[in-house]
Amino acid sequence: MTPEDFKKYKSEYIDYLVSQQSKKYKVIPCVERLAYSYSDMTEYASIS
């Protein structure tokens, strides 16, 4: 994803991380699955 693609998340935290990311390596979005005893959910994450 490009830095512009991450703007759609409208998160200051993500904007900061993208600004600190090396231009040589791209941020790779992924979905993280969280499974607990009584719940199962997913959330967006990134590999930097």
C-alpha positions as protocol buffer text, in pm:
chain_id: "A"
residue {
  index: 1
  type: MET
  ca { x: 0 y: 0 z: 0 }
}
residue {
  index: 2
  type: THR
  ca { x: 108 y: 354 z: -57 }
}
residue {
  index: 3
  type: PRO
  ca { x: 101 y: 622 z: 214 }
}
residue {
  index: 4
  type: GLU
  ca { x: -205 y: 769 z: 37 }
}
residue {
  index: 5
  type: ASP
  ca { x: -387 y: 434 z: 68 }
}
residue {
  index: 6
  type: PHE
  ca { x: -346 y: 447 z: 446 }
}
residue {
  index: 7
  type: LYS
  ca { x: -513 y: 791 z: 465 }
}
residue {
  index: 8
  type: LYS
  ca { x: -853 y: 620 z: 432 }
}
residue {
  index: 9
  type: TYR
  ca { x: -816 y: 484 z: 787 }
}
residue {
  index: 10
  type: LYS
  ca { x: -822 y: 842 z: 922 }
}
residue {
  index: 11
  type: SER
  ca { x: -600 y: 752 z: 1214 }
}
residue {
  index: 12
  type: GLU
  ca { x: -331 y: 981 z: 1353 }
}
residue {
  index: 13
  type: TYR
  ca { x: -151 y: 672 z: 1485 }
}
residue {
  index: 14
  type: ILE
  ca { x: -134 y: 507 z: 1142 }
}
residue {
  index: 15
  type: ASP
  ca { x: -37 y: 838 z: 978 }
}
residue {
  index: 16
  type: TYR
  ca { x: 254 y: 869 z: 1222 }
}
residue {
  index: 17
  type: LEU
  ca { x: 371 y: 512 z: 1161 }
}
residue {
  index: 18
  type: VAL
  ca { x: 357 y: 560 z: 784 }
}
residue {
  index: 19
  type: SER
  ca { x: 557 y: 884 z: 813 }
}
residue {
  index: 20
  type: GLN
  ca { x: 828 y: 699 z: 1008 }
}
residue {
  index: 21
  type: GLN
  ca { x: 839 y: 403 z: 770 }
}
residue {
  index: 22
  type: SER
  ca { x: 1146 y: 363 z: 552 }
}
residue {
  index: 23
  type: LYS
  ca { x: 1082 y: 454 z: 188 }
}
residue {
  index: 24
  type: LYS
  ca { x: 1284 y: 144 z: 94 }
}
residue {
  index: 25
  type: TYR
  ca { x: 1033 y: -96 z: 253 }
}
residue {
  index: 26
  type: LYS
  ca { x: 655 y: -83 z: 214 }
}
residue {
  index: 27
  type: VAL
  ca { x: 401 y: -126 z: 489 }
}
residue {
  index: 28
  type: ILE
  ca { x: 208 y: -449 z: 430 }
}
residue {
  index: 29
  type: PRO
  ca { x: -151 y: -456 z: 557 }
}
residue {
  index: 30
  type: CYS
  ca { x: -287 y: -775 z: 709 }
}
residue {
  index: 31
  type: VAL
  ca { x: -576 y: -898 z: 922 }
}
residue {
  index: 32
  type: GLU
  ca { x: -503 y: -1036 z: 1266 }
}
residue {
  index: 33
  type: ARG
  ca { x: -734 y: -1299 z: 1412 }
}
residue {
  index: 34
  type: LEU
  ca { x: -788 y: -1283 z: 1787 }
}
residue {
  index: 35
  type: ALA
  ca { x: -940 y: -1596 z: 1937 }
}
residue {
  index: 36
  type: TYR
  ca { x: -1031 y: -1621 z: 2303 }
}
residue {
  index: 37
  type: SER
  ca { x: -1231 y: -1869 z: 2506 }
}
residue {
  index: 38
  type: TYR
  ca { x: -1561 y: -1690 z: 2448 }
}
residue {
  index: 39
  type: SER
  ca { x: -1499 y: -1476 z: 2142 }
}
residue {
  index: 40
  type: ASP
  ca { x: -1337 y: -1470 z: 1803 }
}
residue {
  index: 41
  type: MET
  ca { x: -1267 y: -1144 z: 1623 }
}
residue {
  index: 42
  type: THR
  ca { x: -1038 y: -989 z: 1364 }
}
residue {
  index: 43
  type: GLU
  ca { x: -864 y: -654 z: 1349 }
}
residue {
  index: 44
  type: TYR
  ca { x: -652 y: -473 z: 1094 }
}
residue {
  index: 45
  type: ALA
  ca { x: -276 y: -474 z: 1144 }
}
residue {
  index: 46
  type: SER
  ca { x: 38 y: -411 z: 941 }
}
residue {
  index: 47
  type: ILE
  ca { x: 377 y: -564 z: 886 }
}
residue {
  index: 48
  type: SER
  ca { x: 643 y: -294 z: 878 }
}
